[in-house]
Amino acid sequence: MAYDDLRDWIAALDRAGELKKIKTEADPILEIAEITDRVSKSNGGRASSPGGPALLFQNIKGHAGAQVLINQFGSARRMNLALEVDKLDEIADRIRQFMDVKSPQGFLDKVKMLPMLAEMGKFFPKTVSTGPCKEVIRRDNFSLDEFPILQCWPKDAGRFITLPCVVTRDPRTGKRNVGMYRMQVYDSQTTGMHWQRQKVAAEHYRERMRSNVGTGAVDLMARSSGGSVVPDGDRPSGKMEVAVAIGTDPAITFSAIVPAPPDVEEYLIAGFLRQKPVELVKCETVDLEVPASSEIVLEGHVNLDELRTEGPFGDHTGFYSLEDLYPVFHLSCITHRKNPIYSTTIVGKPPMEDGWMGKAVERIFLPLMKLTIPEITDINLPVEGIFHNLMIVSIKKSYPGQARKVMNAVWSLGQAMFTKCIIVVDEDVNVQDIGEVTLKVLNHIDPERDIQFTLGPIDSLDHASRLPNYGSKMGIDATRKWSSEGFIRPWPDEILMDEKTKALVDKKWKELGFE
Ligand SMILES: Cc1cc2nc3c(=O)[nH]c(=O)nc-3n(C[C@H](O)[C@H](O)[C@H](O)COP(=O)(O)O)c2cc1C
Ligand SMILES: [Mn+2]
């Protein structure tokens, strides 16, 4: 029954034995990160729940009375709890149900559709007049230094807000977007705004630029935002409003990382996930709405003519992402609950908390991928492949060259465009079993024949591509090759024992002296 807010969620974690409260003093500079890294890579003493517990730090050096929540999503069990399911496939099933709707044939069919329509009504956010995030409103003398914002790794450029829900508005459609983009703290009222150039908020920003500088803007954009400095003469004027919610109920936080189509509001996705509308309140100083129950809300703007060095930052690749130029967020107001709980995460070498969030995206998006690439039977994005480096896809192959068609389709599907390496296998390969994948893929390929290279957009975090954001990608067609694909040699059978012999040995197993 939908968590009301972060506190309700923390209480649920506690009841489920998934929360550890830490009363020993811990430093937000590096120490909390080191503790969390060890915990997220351990099993917390319970074989049933790898990933260690969520941590609530209650005694934070330099921040008397403050609390930090971290690793809230850091296990398969907690990810299920966050989205209130026993298995993430349940969400995929719900999505499939909505996609399965046939046109009603008569009155009875229409009546049968009513519950579904009623359910859909619950997805839409509703604006309320006020909420807990307005308990304290600070328009002057506010400071980010009051919050226990972490420095995660020794060579990080400073402290970073790592779990923010960044809200922007599309100037053309008026639709909102909520994306999770880290924010480097520059000073008490200024941060970086690390929306990578292919993300939705970056497009909102460019759209503002287009309307402010007219034609020629495309060239300008090519040189700004993550590129070289814009010459003074070409600078567009104006600004874009931004609001940031920190510490929301888990469905909202999760919705901010979901690679949804640009025009689908994340508040709607959160409503679908929690099956209850998200309640929003208007901001004080900007024309945007934020979840009413947020622990902390930061309001402000980015200037269209201002970029600043962001990074380095120890990233989920296991390496520091390099410095680059990004917009700057200037705060105009902070509102928060009384005694706000600061919600955060750390990223670094996998497995970590974000790995479990990514796995949830993988499961939930499978039915949507199948909508456009119906031959897909399953996918696996192993955590060490950090989501954009490796995707293993199994397909039901029906025509020659289909594996390559699937690669191209994945490379054209939203954020899956970043996939550096795609491995396509036949449907009889269990893509979740890396041992089986290794055995079959490497047996099945003739590398020169089966590897496909292409050029295109690359994840901003990739440090090996020839240029930032642009480079090559590789697909491996490890499906069985057909004569219609020019393969005329016989294909050997896989070694499998017959059922009769297996049953016989099953029966005799104990007698043979095995357990
Ligand atoms: C913990 C965490 C931190 C992230 N940090 C960033 C970031 O700094 N910049 C970015 O562009 N994407 C970041 N992402 C990924 C985006 O949240 C993700 O691509 C999301 O789909 C973007 O939303 P959008 O499609 O509305 O732009 C992060 C994801 C997680 C889980
Ligand atoms: Mn979005």
PDB file of C-alpha atoms and ligand atoms in Angstrom, residues 162-164 177-183 194-202 255-262 264 266 310 313 315 326 345-347 354 357-358 415 418 460-461, ligand 1:
ATOM      1  CA  THR A 162      24.155  11.783  -5.540  1.00  0.00           C
ATOM      2  CA  LEU A 163      20.460  10.859  -5.250  1.00  0.00           C
ATOM      3  CA  PRO A 164      18.594  14.007  -6.364  1.00  0.00           C
ATOM      4  CA  ASN A 177      10.853  15.640 -16.427  1.00  0.00           C
ATOM      5  CA  VAL A 178      12.413  14.106 -13.338  1.00  0.00           C
ATOM      6  CA  GLY A 179      15.943  12.820 -13.830  1.00  0.00           C
ATOM      7  CA  MET A 180      18.672  11.780 -11.465  1.00  0.00           C
ATOM      8  CA  TYR A 181      21.750  13.840 -12.234  1.00  0.00           C
ATOM      9  CA  ARG A 182      24.487  14.272  -9.640  1.00  0.00           C
ATOM     10  CA  MET A 183      25.272  17.733  -8.279  1.00  0.00           C
ATOM     11  CA  HIS A 194      25.546  16.946 -14.388  1.00  0.00           C
ATOM     12  CA  TRP A 195      22.835  16.142 -16.918  1.00  0.00           C
ATOM     13  CA  GLN A 196      24.661  14.390 -19.705  1.00  0.00           C
ATOM     14  CA  ARG A 197      23.980  15.795 -23.130  1.00  0.00           C
ATOM     15  CA  GLN A 198      21.742  12.955 -24.301  1.00  0.00           C
ATOM     16  CA  LYS A 199      19.465  13.180 -21.249  1.00  0.00           C
ATOM     17  CA  VAL A 200      16.057  14.833 -21.163  1.00  0.00           C
ATOM     18  CA  ALA A 201      16.922  17.822 -18.935  1.00  0.00           C
ATOM     19  CA  ALA A 202      19.849  18.631 -21.256  1.00  0.00           C
ATOM     20  CA  SER A 255      11.324   6.720 -11.376  1.00  0.00           C
ATOM     21  CA  ALA A 256      14.047   9.387 -11.740  1.00  0.00           C
ATOM     22  CA  ILE A 257      16.530   6.806 -13.054  1.00  0.00           C
ATOM     23  CA  VAL A 258      14.101   5.024 -15.373  1.00  0.00           C
ATOM     24  CA  PRO A 259      15.011   5.547 -19.058  1.00  0.00           C
ATOM     25  CA  ALA A 260      11.477   6.541 -20.018  1.00  0.00           C
ATOM     26  CA  PRO A 261      10.566   8.106 -23.356  1.00  0.00           C
ATOM     27  CA  PRO A 262      11.209  11.872 -23.048  1.00  0.00           C
ATOM     28  CA  VAL A 264       6.477  10.448 -20.309  1.00  0.00           C
ATOM     29  CA  GLU A 266       8.294  10.346 -14.238  1.00  0.00           C
ATOM     30  CA  GLU A 310      32.485  19.487 -13.017  1.00  0.00           C
ATOM     31  CA  PHE A 313      33.953  12.001  -9.543  1.00  0.00           C
ATOM     32  CA  ASP A 315      31.810   6.795 -10.861  1.00  0.00           C
ATOM     33  CA  TYR A 326      28.389  21.455 -17.225  1.00  0.00           C
ATOM     34  CA  THR A 345      24.035   6.791  -2.421  1.00  0.00           C
ATOM     35  CA  ILE A 346      27.587   6.118  -3.474  1.00  0.00           C
ATOM     36  CA  VAL A 347      28.708   4.692  -6.778  1.00  0.00           C
ATOM     37  CA  ASP A 354      22.854   1.401  -8.286  1.00  0.00           C
ATOM     38  CA  MET A 357      18.369  -0.283  -9.395  1.00  0.00           C
ATOM     39  CA  GLY A 358      19.698  -1.049 -12.861  1.00  0.00           C
ATOM     40  CA  GLN A 415      19.418   5.017 -23.599  1.00  0.00           C
ATOM     41  CA  PHE A 418      24.976   3.592 -25.295  1.00  0.00           C
ATOM     42  CA  SER A 460      29.587  10.358 -21.338  1.00  0.00           C
ATOM     43  CA  LEU A 461      31.249   8.196 -18.665  1.00  0.00           C
TER      44      LEU A 461
HETATM   45  C1  LIG B   1      22.822   6.959  -8.555  1.00  0.00           C
HETATM   46  C2  LIG B   1      22.668   7.435  -9.956  1.00  0.00           C
HETATM   47  C3  LIG B   1      23.334   8.582 -10.380  1.00  0.00           C
HETATM   48  C4  LIG B   1      23.210   9.049 -11.685  1.00  0.00           C
HETATM   49  N1  LIG B   1      23.887  10.179 -12.062  1.00  0.00           N
HETATM   50  C5  LIG B   1      23.727  10.674 -13.307  1.00  0.00           C
HETATM   51  C6  LIG B   1      24.376  11.878 -13.688  1.00  0.00           C
HETATM   52  O1  LIG B   1      25.119  12.478 -12.927  1.00  0.00           O
HETATM   53  N2  LIG B   1      24.160  12.354 -14.955  1.00  0.00           N
HETATM   54  C7  LIG B   1      23.330  11.710 -15.841  1.00  0.00           C
HETATM   55  O2  LIG B   1      23.160  12.214 -16.951  1.00  0.00           O
HETATM   56  N3  LIG B   1      22.730  10.546 -15.509  1.00  0.00           N
HETATM   57  C8  LIG B   1      22.898  10.022 -14.260  1.00  0.00           C
HETATM   58  N4  LIG B   1      22.268   8.855 -13.904  1.00  0.00           N
HETATM   59  C9  LIG B   1      21.438   8.154 -14.895  1.00  0.00           C
HETATM   60  C10 LIG B   1      20.129   8.869 -15.128  1.00  0.00           C
HETATM   61  O3  LIG B   1      19.451   9.060 -13.920  1.00  0.00           O
HETATM   62  C11 LIG B   1      19.263   8.078 -16.094  1.00  0.00           C
HETATM   63  O4  LIG B   1      19.900   8.059 -17.347  1.00  0.00           O
HETATM   64  C12 LIG B   1      17.842   8.637 -16.242  1.00  0.00           C
HETATM   65  O5  LIG B   1      17.111   7.814 -17.118  1.00  0.00           O
HETATM   66  C13 LIG B   1      17.838  10.043 -16.771  1.00  0.00           C
HETATM   67  O6  LIG B   1      16.521  10.516 -16.849  1.00  0.00           O
HETATM   68  P1  LIG B   1      15.974  11.211 -18.162  1.00  0.00           P
HETATM   69  O7  LIG B   1      15.806  10.115 -19.169  1.00  0.00           O
HETATM   70  O8  LIG B   1      14.685  11.796 -17.742  1.00  0.00           O
HETATM   71  O9  LIG B   1      16.983  12.206 -18.592  1.00  0.00           O
HETATM   72  C14 LIG B   1      22.394   8.361 -12.599  1.00  0.00           C
HETATM   73  C15 LIG B   1      21.721   7.212 -12.181  1.00  0.00           C
HETATM   74  C16 LIG B   1      21.846   6.748 -10.879  1.00  0.00           C
HETATM   75  C17 LIG B   1      21.120   5.511 -10.460  1.00  0.00           C
END
